[in-house]
Every structure is written in structure tokens, then in C-alpha cells.
mmCIF file of C-alpha atoms in Angstrom:
data_model
loop_
_atom_site.group_PDB
_atom_site.id
_atom_site.type_symbol
_atom_site.label_atom_id
_atom_site.label_comp_id
_atom_site.label_asym_id
_atom_site.label_seq_id
_atom_site.Cartn_x
_atom_site.Cartn_y
_atom_site.Cartn_z
ATOM 1 C CA VAL A 1 38.737 7.596 -7.188
ATOM 2 C CA ALA A 2 39.271 6.391 -10.729
ATOM 3 C CA LEU A 3 41.451 3.325 -10.978
ATOM 4 C CA ALA A 4 43.453 1.861 -13.823
ATOM 5 C CA VAL A 5 44.703 -1.693 -14.006
ATOM 6 C CA GLU A 6 45.855 -3.984 -16.815
ATOM 7 C CA MET A 7 43.838 -7.169 -17.154
ATOM 8 C CA PRO A 8 45.915 -10.246 -16.195
ATOM 9 C CA SER A 9 46.254 -12.713 -19.059
ATOM 10 C CA CYS A 10 48.188 -15.764 -20.186
ATOM 11 C CA GLU A 11 47.687 -15.189 -23.906
ATOM 12 C CA GLY A 12 51.314 -14.274 -24.549
ATOM 13 C CA ASP A 13 52.613 -17.265 -22.570
ATOM 14 C CA THR A 14 50.185 -19.577 -24.345
ATOM 15 C CA ALA A 15 51.265 -18.359 -27.779
ATOM 16 C CA ALA A 16 54.956 -18.656 -26.896
ATOM 17 C CA HIS A 17 55.010 -22.027 -25.142
ATOM 18 C CA CYS A 18 51.773 -23.978 -25.527
ATOM 19 C CA ILE A 19 50.836 -23.784 -29.196
ATOM 20 C CA GLY A 20 52.606 -25.819 -31.784
ATOM 21 C CA GLU A 21 52.648 -29.082 -33.660
ATOM 22 C CA GLY A 22 51.346 -31.905 -31.501
ATOM 23 C CA ALA A 23 50.311 -29.571 -28.665
ATOM 24 C CA ASP A 24 47.126 -30.295 -26.735
ATOM 25 C CA LEU A 25 45.000 -27.257 -27.515
ATOM 26 C CA SER A 26 42.121 -28.181 -25.251
ATOM 27 C CA PRO A 27 41.546 -25.877 -22.231
ATOM 28 C CA GLU A 28 42.849 -28.642 -19.983
ATOM 29 C CA GLY A 29 45.917 -29.166 -22.153
ATOM 30 C CA ILE A 30 46.802 -25.467 -22.267
ATOM 31 C CA ASP A 31 46.306 -25.154 -18.498
ATOM 32 C CA ALA A 32 48.601 -28.143 -17.912
ATOM 33 C CA CYS A 33 51.220 -26.586 -20.202
ATOM 34 C CA LEU A 34 51.108 -23.253 -18.347
ATOM 35 C CA GLN A 35 51.330 -24.952 -14.956
ATOM 36 C CA ALA A 36 54.317 -26.999 -16.130
ATOM 37 C CA LEU A 37 56.236 -23.851 -17.063
ATOM 38 C CA GLY A 38 56.546 -22.800 -13.454
ATOM 39 C CA ALA A 39 56.280 -19.295 -12.005
ATOM 40 C CA ASP A 40 59.805 -18.355 -13.108
ATOM 41 C CA GLN A 41 59.129 -19.024 -16.771
ATOM 42 C CA ARG A 42 55.656 -17.486 -16.853
ATOM 43 C CA SER A 43 55.084 -13.755 -17.183
ATOM 44 C CA ALA A 44 53.906 -11.751 -14.177
ATOM 45 C CA ALA A 45 50.567 -11.165 -15.874
ATOM 46 C CA CYS A 46 50.100 -14.891 -16.387
ATOM 47 C CA ASN A 47 51.044 -15.694 -12.796
ATOM 48 C CA THR A 48 48.464 -13.185 -11.595
ATOM 49 C CA TYR A 49 45.855 -14.660 -13.932
ATOM 50 C CA LEU A 50 46.415 -18.218 -12.730
ATOM 51 C CA ALA A 51 46.444 -17.134 -9.088
ATOM 52 C CA LEU A 52 43.141 -15.321 -9.545
ATOM 53 C CA MET A 53 41.488 -18.213 -11.359
ATOM 54 C CA GLY A 54 42.499 -20.532 -8.543
ATOM 55 C CA ALA A 55 41.603 -18.267 -5.633
ATOM 56 C CA CYS A 56 38.318 -17.177 -7.232
ATOM 57 C CA ASP A 57 37.125 -20.652 -8.178
ATOM 58 C CA ALA A 58 33.925 -20.228 -6.147
ATOM 59 C CA ASP A 59 33.277 -16.787 -7.652
ATOM 60 C CA ILE A 60 33.589 -17.907 -11.281
ATOM 61 C CA GLY A 61 32.027 -21.339 -10.757
ATOM 62 C CA ARG A 62 28.337 -22.210 -10.930
ATOM 63 C CA GLY A 63 26.375 -19.899 -8.669
ATOM 64 C CA GLY A 64 29.270 -17.449 -8.371
ATOM 65 C CA VAL A 65 28.903 -13.731 -9.027
ATOM 66 C CA CYS A 66 31.113 -13.963 -12.140
ATOM 67 C CA HIS A 67 29.999 -17.363 -13.433
ATOM 68 C CA SER A 68 28.223 -16.009 -16.533
ATOM 69 C CA ALA A 69 31.139 -13.707 -17.357
ATOM 70 C CA ASN A 70 33.566 -16.623 -17.039
ATOM 71 C CA MET A 71 31.469 -18.633 -19.506
ATOM 72 C CA ASP A 72 31.834 -15.714 -21.934
ATOM 73 C CA GLY A 73 35.592 -15.495 -21.428
ATOM 74 C CA GLU A 74 35.368 -12.304 -19.372
ATOM 75 C CA ALA A 75 36.260 -13.555 -15.906
ATOM 76 C CA MET A 76 39.031 -10.983 -15.356
ATOM 77 C CA PRO A 77 36.992 -7.856 -16.197
ATOM 78 C CA CYS A 78 34.204 -9.163 -13.982
ATOM 79 C CA LEU A 79 36.433 -9.940 -10.993
ATOM 80 C CA ILE A 80 38.531 -6.782 -11.219
ATOM 81 C CA GLN A 81 36.223 -4.100 -12.631
ATOM 82 C CA ARG A 82 32.550 -5.007 -12.711
ATOM 83 C CA VAL A 83 31.841 -6.218 -9.200
ATOM 84 C CA LYS A 84 32.743 -4.675 -5.884
ATOM 85 C CA PRO A 85 35.441 -6.493 -3.885
ATOM 86 C CA GLU A 86 32.992 -7.123 -1.037
ATOM 87 C CA GLN A 87 30.872 -9.199 -3.427
ATOM 88 C CA LEU A 88 33.746 -11.673 -3.829
ATOM 89 C CA SER A 89 34.928 -14.414 -1.512
ATOM 90 C CA ALA A 90 37.671 -13.610 1.001
ATOM 91 C CA ALA A 91 40.199 -15.745 -0.900
ATOM 92 C CA CYS A 92 39.378 -13.994 -4.170
ATOM 93 C CA GLN A 93 39.652 -10.534 -2.610
ATOM 94 C CA ALA A 94 43.098 -11.379 -1.269
ATOM 95 C CA ALA A 95 44.270 -12.414 -4.750
ATOM 96 C CA LEU A 96 43.089 -9.278 -6.551
ATOM 97 C CA PRO A 97 45.959 -7.323 -8.166
ATOM 98 C CA ALA A 98 46.934 -3.997 -6.644
ATOM 99 C CA GLN A 99 45.243 -1.117 -8.412
ATOM 100 C CA GLU A 100 47.052 2.123 -9.064
ATOM 101 C CA ALA A 101 45.227 5.426 -8.886
ATOM 102 C CA ALA A 102 44.637 6.841 -12.346
ATOM 103 C CA SER A 103 46.381 10.041 -13.345
ATOM 104 C CA GLY A 104 46.093 12.703 -16.016
ATOM 105 C CA LEU A 105 42.907 12.903 -18.037
ATOM 106 C CA SER A 106 41.808 9.462 -16.838
ATOM 107 C CA LYS A 107 41.639 10.914 -13.341
ATOM 108 C CA PHE A 108 40.254 14.365 -14.106
ATOM 109 C CA TRP A 109 37.675 13.125 -16.626
ATOM 110 C CA ALA A 110 36.546 10.105 -14.633
ATOM 111 C CA ASP A 111 33.086 11.685 -14.131
ATOM 112 C CA GLY A 112 32.879 13.205 -17.603
ATOM 113 C CA LYS A 113 34.834 15.632 -19.754
ATOM 114 C CA ARG A 114 35.197 19.132 -18.308
ATOM 115 C CA GLU A 115 37.530 22.119 -18.433
ATOM 116 C CA LEU A 116 40.515 21.741 -16.136
ATOM 117 C CA THR A 117 42.071 24.269 -13.813
ATOM 118 C CA LYS A 118 45.585 25.567 -14.517
ATOM 119 C CA ALA A 119 46.924 23.391 -11.708
ATOM 120 C CA GLU A 120 45.296 20.301 -13.239
ATOM 121 C CA VAL A 121 46.587 21.094 -16.729
ATOM 122 C CA ALA A 122 50.109 21.369 -15.278
ATOM 123 C CA GLN A 123 49.840 17.705 -14.181
ATOM 124 C CA LEU A 124 49.156 16.397 -17.699
ATOM 125 C CA ASP A 125 51.839 14.634 -19.689
ATOM 126 C CA GLU A 126 52.525 15.629 -23.283
ATOM 127 C CA GLU A 127 50.028 13.212 -24.830
ATOM 128 C CA ASP A 128 47.204 14.118 -22.430
ATOM 129 C CA GLU A 129 47.914 17.812 -22.829
ATOM 130 C CA ASP A 130 47.633 17.499 -26.605
ATOM 131 C CA THR A 131 44.348 15.597 -26.259
ATOM 132 C CA TYR A 132 43.019 18.206 -23.858
ATOM 133 C CA SER A 133 44.039 21.110 -26.105
ATOM 134 C CA ARG A 134 42.263 19.594 -29.085
ATOM 135 C CA TRP A 135 39.145 19.003 -26.984
ATOM 136 C CA ILE A 136 39.150 22.618 -25.758
ATOM 137 C CA LYS A 137 39.525 23.864 -29.322
ATOM 138 C CA ARG A 138 36.523 21.822 -30.490
ATOM 139 C CA LYS A 139 34.504 22.799 -27.421
ATOM 140 C CA LYS A 140 35.014 26.539 -27.908
ATOM 141 C CA GLY A 141 34.727 26.448 -31.670
ATOM 142 C CA LYS A 142 31.539 26.644 -33.675
ATOM 143 C CA LYS A 143 29.303 23.735 -32.712
ATOM 144 C CA SER A 144 27.663 21.557 -35.310
ATOM 145 C CA GLU A 145 24.011 20.584 -35.049
ATOM 146 C CA LYS A 146 25.099 17.123 -33.922
ATOM 147 C CA ASP A 147 27.198 18.624 -31.116
ATOM 148 C CA LYS A 148 24.272 20.779 -30.015
ATOM 149 C CA GLU A 149 21.933 17.799 -29.990
ATOM 150 C CA ARG A 150 24.436 15.772 -27.977
ATOM 151 C CA GLU A 151 24.894 18.550 -25.410
ATOM 152 C CA TYR A 152 21.139 18.995 -25.111
ATOM 153 C CA ALA A 153 20.652 15.262 -24.544
ATOM 154 C CA VAL A 154 23.334 15.221 -21.841
ATOM 155 C CA ARG A 155 21.842 18.262 -20.081
ATOM 156 C CA THR A 156 18.360 16.773 -20.226
ATOM 157 C CA GLN A 157 19.522 13.455 -18.804
ATOM 158 C CA LYS A 158 21.512 15.135 -16.025
ATOM 159 C CA LYS A 159 18.564 17.303 -15.047
ATOM 160 C CA ALA A 160 16.152 14.356 -15.075
ATOM 161 C CA GLN A 161 18.431 12.302 -12.818
ATOM 162 C CA ALA A 162 18.916 15.236 -10.442
ATOM 163 C CA THR A 163 15.182 15.982 -10.362
ATOM 164 C CA LYS A 164 14.421 12.383 -9.440
ATOM 165 C CA ALA A 165 16.931 12.396 -6.557
ATOM 166 C CA ILE A 166 15.819 15.817 -5.286
ATOM 167 C CA SER A 167 12.115 14.916 -5.466
ATOM 168 C CA ALA A 168 12.696 11.717 -3.506
ATOM 169 C CA ALA A 169 14.507 13.629 -0.747
ATOM 170 C CA ALA A 170 11.738 16.240 -0.611
ATOM 171 C CA ALA A 171 8.953 13.637 -0.422
ATOM 172 C CA GLU A 172 10.731 11.860 2.418
ATOM 173 C CA ALA A 173 11.175 15.134 4.337
ATOM 174 C CA ALA A 174 7.516 16.090 3.843
ATOM 175 C CA PHE A 175 6.309 12.668 4.991
ATOM 176 C CA ASP A 176 8.495 12.794 8.118
ATOM 177 C CA ALA A 177 7.095 16.254 8.898
ATOM 178 C CA LEU A 178 3.467 15.134 8.502
ATOM 179 C CA ARG A 179 4.059 12.011 10.545
ATOM 180 C CA SER A 180 5.534 14.192 13.312
ATOM 181 C CA GLY A 181 2.347 16.239 13.477
ATOM 182 C CA ALA A 182 3.174 19.150 11.184
ATOM 183 C CA ASP A 183 0.408 20.724 9.106
ATOM 184 C CA THR A 184 0.561 21.216 5.343
ATOM 185 C CA ASP A 185 2.503 24.471 5.636
ATOM 186 C CA GLY A 186 5.054 22.833 7.905
ATOM 187 C CA ALA A 187 5.429 19.912 5.511
ATOM 188 C CA LEU A 188 5.889 22.351 2.611
ATOM 189 C CA ALA A 189 8.631 24.188 4.481
ATOM 190 C CA ALA A 190 10.405 20.908 5.242
ATOM 191 C CA ALA A 191 10.113 19.813 1.604
ATOM 192 C CA THR A 192 11.478 23.141 0.338
ATOM 193 C CA ASP A 193 14.483 22.923 2.656
ATOM 194 C CA ALA A 194 15.121 19.368 1.469
ATOM 195 C CA VAL A 195 14.932 20.459 -2.181
ATOM 196 C CA ASN A 196 17.550 23.167 -1.623
ATOM 197 C CA VAL A 197 19.893 20.839 0.266
ATOM 198 C CA ALA A 198 19.562 18.045 -2.300
ATOM 199 C CA MET A 199 19.976 20.481 -5.202
ATOM 200 C CA LYS A 200 23.230 21.809 -3.728
ATOM 201 C CA ALA A 201 24.517 18.252 -3.335
ATOM 202 C CA GLU A 202 23.673 17.483 -6.976
ATOM 203 C CA LEU A 203 25.359 20.668 -8.224
ATOM 204 C CA ASP A 204 28.472 20.057 -6.107
ATOM 205 C CA GLY A 205 28.703 16.504 -7.417
ATOM 206 C CA ASP A 206 28.459 17.545 -11.083
ATOM 207 C CA MET A 207 32.109 17.997 -12.026
ATOM 208 C CA THR A 208 31.242 18.583 -15.687
ATOM 209 C CA GLY A 209 29.280 21.771 -14.994
ATOM 210 C CA THR A 210 26.420 20.460 -17.133
ATOM 211 C CA LEU A 211 23.799 20.758 -14.394
ATOM 212 C CA LYS A 212 22.497 24.248 -13.650
ATOM 213 C CA PRO A 213 20.636 25.532 -10.542
ATOM 214 C CA PHE A 214 16.870 25.013 -10.621
ATOM 215 C CA SER A 215 14.621 28.081 -10.837
ATOM 216 C CA LYS A 216 12.474 29.256 -7.905
ATOM 217 C CA SER A 217 9.343 28.032 -9.676
ATOM 218 C CA GLU A 218 10.892 24.584 -10.237
ATOM 219 C CA ILE A 219 11.911 24.390 -6.575
ATOM 220 C CA ALA A 220 8.407 25.398 -5.456
ATOM 221 C CA SER A 221 6.821 22.896 -7.830
ATOM 222 C CA MET A 222 8.974 20.017 -6.574
ATOM 223 C CA ALA A 223 8.191 20.919 -2.948
ATOM 224 C CA LYS A 224 4.419 21.083 -3.593
ATOM 225 C CA THR A 225 4.463 17.776 -5.441
ATOM 226 C CA ALA A 226 6.417 16.221 -2.584
ATOM 227 C CA VAL A 227 3.776 17.362 -0.051
ATOM 228 C CA LYS A 228 0.983 15.898 -2.198
ATOM 229 C CA GLU A 229 2.792 12.562 -2.461
ATOM 230 C CA ALA A 230 3.596 12.550 1.259
ATOM 231 C CA THR A 231 -0.018 13.361 2.176
ATOM 232 C CA ALA A 232 -1.327 10.575 -0.050
ATOM 233 C CA LYS A 233 1.163 8.149 1.461
ATOM 234 C CA LYS A 234 0.169 9.141 5.011
ATOM 235 C CA VAL A 235 -3.555 8.743 4.258
ATOM 236 C CA GLU A 236 -2.964 5.347 2.666
ATOM 237 C CA LEU A 237 -0.966 4.115 5.642
ATOM 238 C CA GLU A 238 -3.577 5.374 8.106
ATOM 239 C CA TYR A 239 -6.370 3.715 6.123
ATOM 240 C CA THR A 240 -4.466 0.430 5.990
ATOM 241 C CA ALA A 241 -3.861 0.558 9.737
ATOM 242 C CA GLN A 242 -7.540 1.330 10.372
ATOM 243 C CA MET A 243 -8.672 -1.623 8.308
ATOM 244 C CA LYS A 244 -6.497 -3.901 10.443
ATOM 245 C CA GLU A 245 -8.134 -2.727 13.687
ATOM 246 C CA PRO A 246 -10.969 -4.845 15.228
ATOM 247 C CA ALA A 247 -14.384 -3.675 13.992
ATOM 248 C CA ARG A 248 -16.191 -1.447 16.462
ATOM 249 C CA VAL A 249 -19.752 -2.674 15.847
ATOM 250 C CA PRO A 250 -22.437 -2.873 18.574
ATOM 251 C CA VAL A 251 -23.273 -6.419 19.622
ATOM 252 C CA ALA A 252 -26.907 -5.895 18.646
ATOM 253 C CA MET A 253 -25.844 -5.106 15.096
ATOM 254 C CA ARG A 254 -23.483 -8.048 14.680
ATOM 255 C CA SER A 255 -26.438 -10.426 14.719
ATOM 256 C CA TRP A 256 -27.668 -8.697 11.572
ATOM 257 C CA GLY A 257 -24.434 -9.379 9.704
ATOM 258 C CA VAL A 258 -22.739 -5.989 10.219
ATOM 259 C CA THR A 259 -18.969 -6.515 10.335
ATOM 260 C CA ARG A 260 -17.575 -2.971 9.975
ATOM 261 C CA PRO A 261 -18.899 0.468 10.915
ATOM 262 C CA GLY A 262 -20.462 2.277 7.978
ATOM 263 C CA ILE A 263 -21.152 -0.870 5.953
ATOM 264 C CA LYS A 264 -24.604 -2.555 5.817
ATOM 265 C CA SER A 265 -24.823 -6.309 5.651
ATOM 266 C CA GLU A 266 -26.519 -7.981 2.690
ATOM 267 C CA TRP A 267 -29.503 -8.795 4.917
ATOM 268 C CA MET A 268 -29.911 -5.164 5.983
ATOM 269 C CA VAL A 269 -29.825 -3.936 2.411
ATOM 270 C CA ARG A 270 -32.802 -6.146 1.616
ATOM 271 C CA GLN A 271 -34.924 -5.110 4.642
ATOM 272 C CA PRO A 272 -37.337 -2.186 4.817
ATOM 273 C CA ARG A 273 -36.380 0.433 7.367
ATOM 274 C CA TRP A 274 -39.449 -0.175 9.590
ATOM 275 C CA ARG A 275 -38.406 -3.786 10.145
ATOM 276 C CA MET A 276 -34.862 -2.824 11.150
ATOM 277 C CA GLU A 277 -36.249 -0.198 13.552
ATOM 278 C CA GLN A 278 -38.062 -2.984 15.402
ATOM 279 C CA HIS A 279 -34.662 -4.300 16.472
ATOM 280 C CA ILE A 280 -32.144 -1.412 16.113
ATOM 281 C CA GLN A 281 -32.425 2.210 17.223
ATOM 282 C CA PRO A 282 -32.895 4.663 14.265
ATOM 283 C CA SER A 283 -29.792 6.642 15.305
ATOM 284 C CA ILE A 284 -27.684 3.500 14.967
ATOM 285 C CA ILE A 285 -29.205 2.677 11.601
ATOM 286 C CA ASN A 286 -28.434 6.200 10.358
ATOM 287 C CA ALA A 287 -24.810 5.781 11.405
ATOM 288 C CA ILE A 288 -24.395 2.706 9.272
#
């Protein structure tokens, strides 16, 4: 849900009461001046600002999630907009100002500009309706080359992001299928199902209508690629697990420096075969 909130500030109170001839303009002096005014004389925005700065001292101090922003004079945007409430201390969360749900175009265009339904248009105020009408007129009018390039860039980016998410879901489904004992065809079927499910989720989540359904060939290609990646991942994991297992080497061969099946020791590489056959059966040597 899109939210709108005015950033708390004491700028107006500072200008009205704490700046003048002989005033202490240091941060400490201005803070002392604002505190001396009392809650009744300060604006609501200033009271909220001071309450937040006090309650969120740990969050804006050294090591806090908004320390760097505070050093840049952007403590409020950081605390209220940039970080999630759960990233803040309990005291800071409790002091956060109430946020009102956005309305009008701010609400309907939160995920990007798009055409509204008649019911949504009916909820717009006069200013938003005028803005929307002008946008519709530009959208349906003759597009300039710059507009075309912008739309193409947006479509390309949307499709790339969707492809990445869909491919990841397909690869995971294919790997789970292979790990459960399915053959390549079974893994391909699982990957294809995952592609279709993930694609529907991406299309449903695109409120702008920019993203279009993928073609059958694109779906098949993503599924096949997912199976290849899943197969490679499975082989790699099995190989890693095998390398961690104790070497199964006959005792007679260990004395010759053999540590893993299929790998000759340096000594064996240097010896003629007839000498090794004096100590090891030919069938064992051939297996190395």
C-alpha cells in the first residue's frame, strides 16, 4: 500500500524563535532554544521531530541503521521512508508518526503509471483528474522517438526482471524433481509448470500492463535451460559429496601411495608395469 507522510521538521520553529541577533546558532544552542519553547509553543511537526530524534537516538547514532543519513541531515527520510520499521529499535518504532494511506494518483500509480478504470477515475480530485487527462492525451497521441525509446527501455527492463525471477523458480523446481529421483523428462515437466506459474504471477503483479505473456518457444527455452542448470548443480553436489567420502582403496595398494580410486601415486607412475605386477594383481592395476 502506498503511503504518504510529511517529514517532521523544526525549521519553521527555528526561523521564528531561535535565529536573531545574539542567538546561539550552534546545533546545541538551537536545540536548547527549541526545548525551552515547550510543547505548547512548538509546532506539531517540530514536536514530532524532537520526539523522534530522542526516541531514535540509538538508530541515528554511531552504528545505527540511519547514522550515515543523520550525518547528511537526512535522519527523518531514513527513519520514516527508507528503512523498514522492524529494522529500528522498539522505542523508535513507537515514536514513528502515523502514516495515512495515499489516495488518488499517488495510490493508483504507486507501481507505475497506467490507465485507470472508470471507478478509479471517479475517485480522483480535480487536480489529479486534470493530470490524468493530460497523461492520457499524451499517451494516445503520436509518440516521439524519445517516447518510443523510453517505452522500449521500460519493456526490456520489465521483461529482463521477470525472466530472471521465472528462470530461478524453474531451476529450483527442476532441481527438486531430479533430487527426488525424476528423470530428465520429469524434471523438464516440473520446470515447465514452474515457468507457467511464475509467469502468471509476474503478469498479475504488473499493474502497468507493460509486461506481455512469454511465447511458447521462450517458455520451452527457459524450462530447458533450467533443467541443464539443475542437472549441473546435482552433479556438482554429488561429486563434492563423493570427494568427502573415505577412499575405498585396497590395503595392498595403500602401501604404494594410492589414496583414491582411479588415481595412481607418484611412485606408481614412475614404475614399469612388470614391477607393479609383482606386488599387485593386473586387474587391480587396470582399475586404477
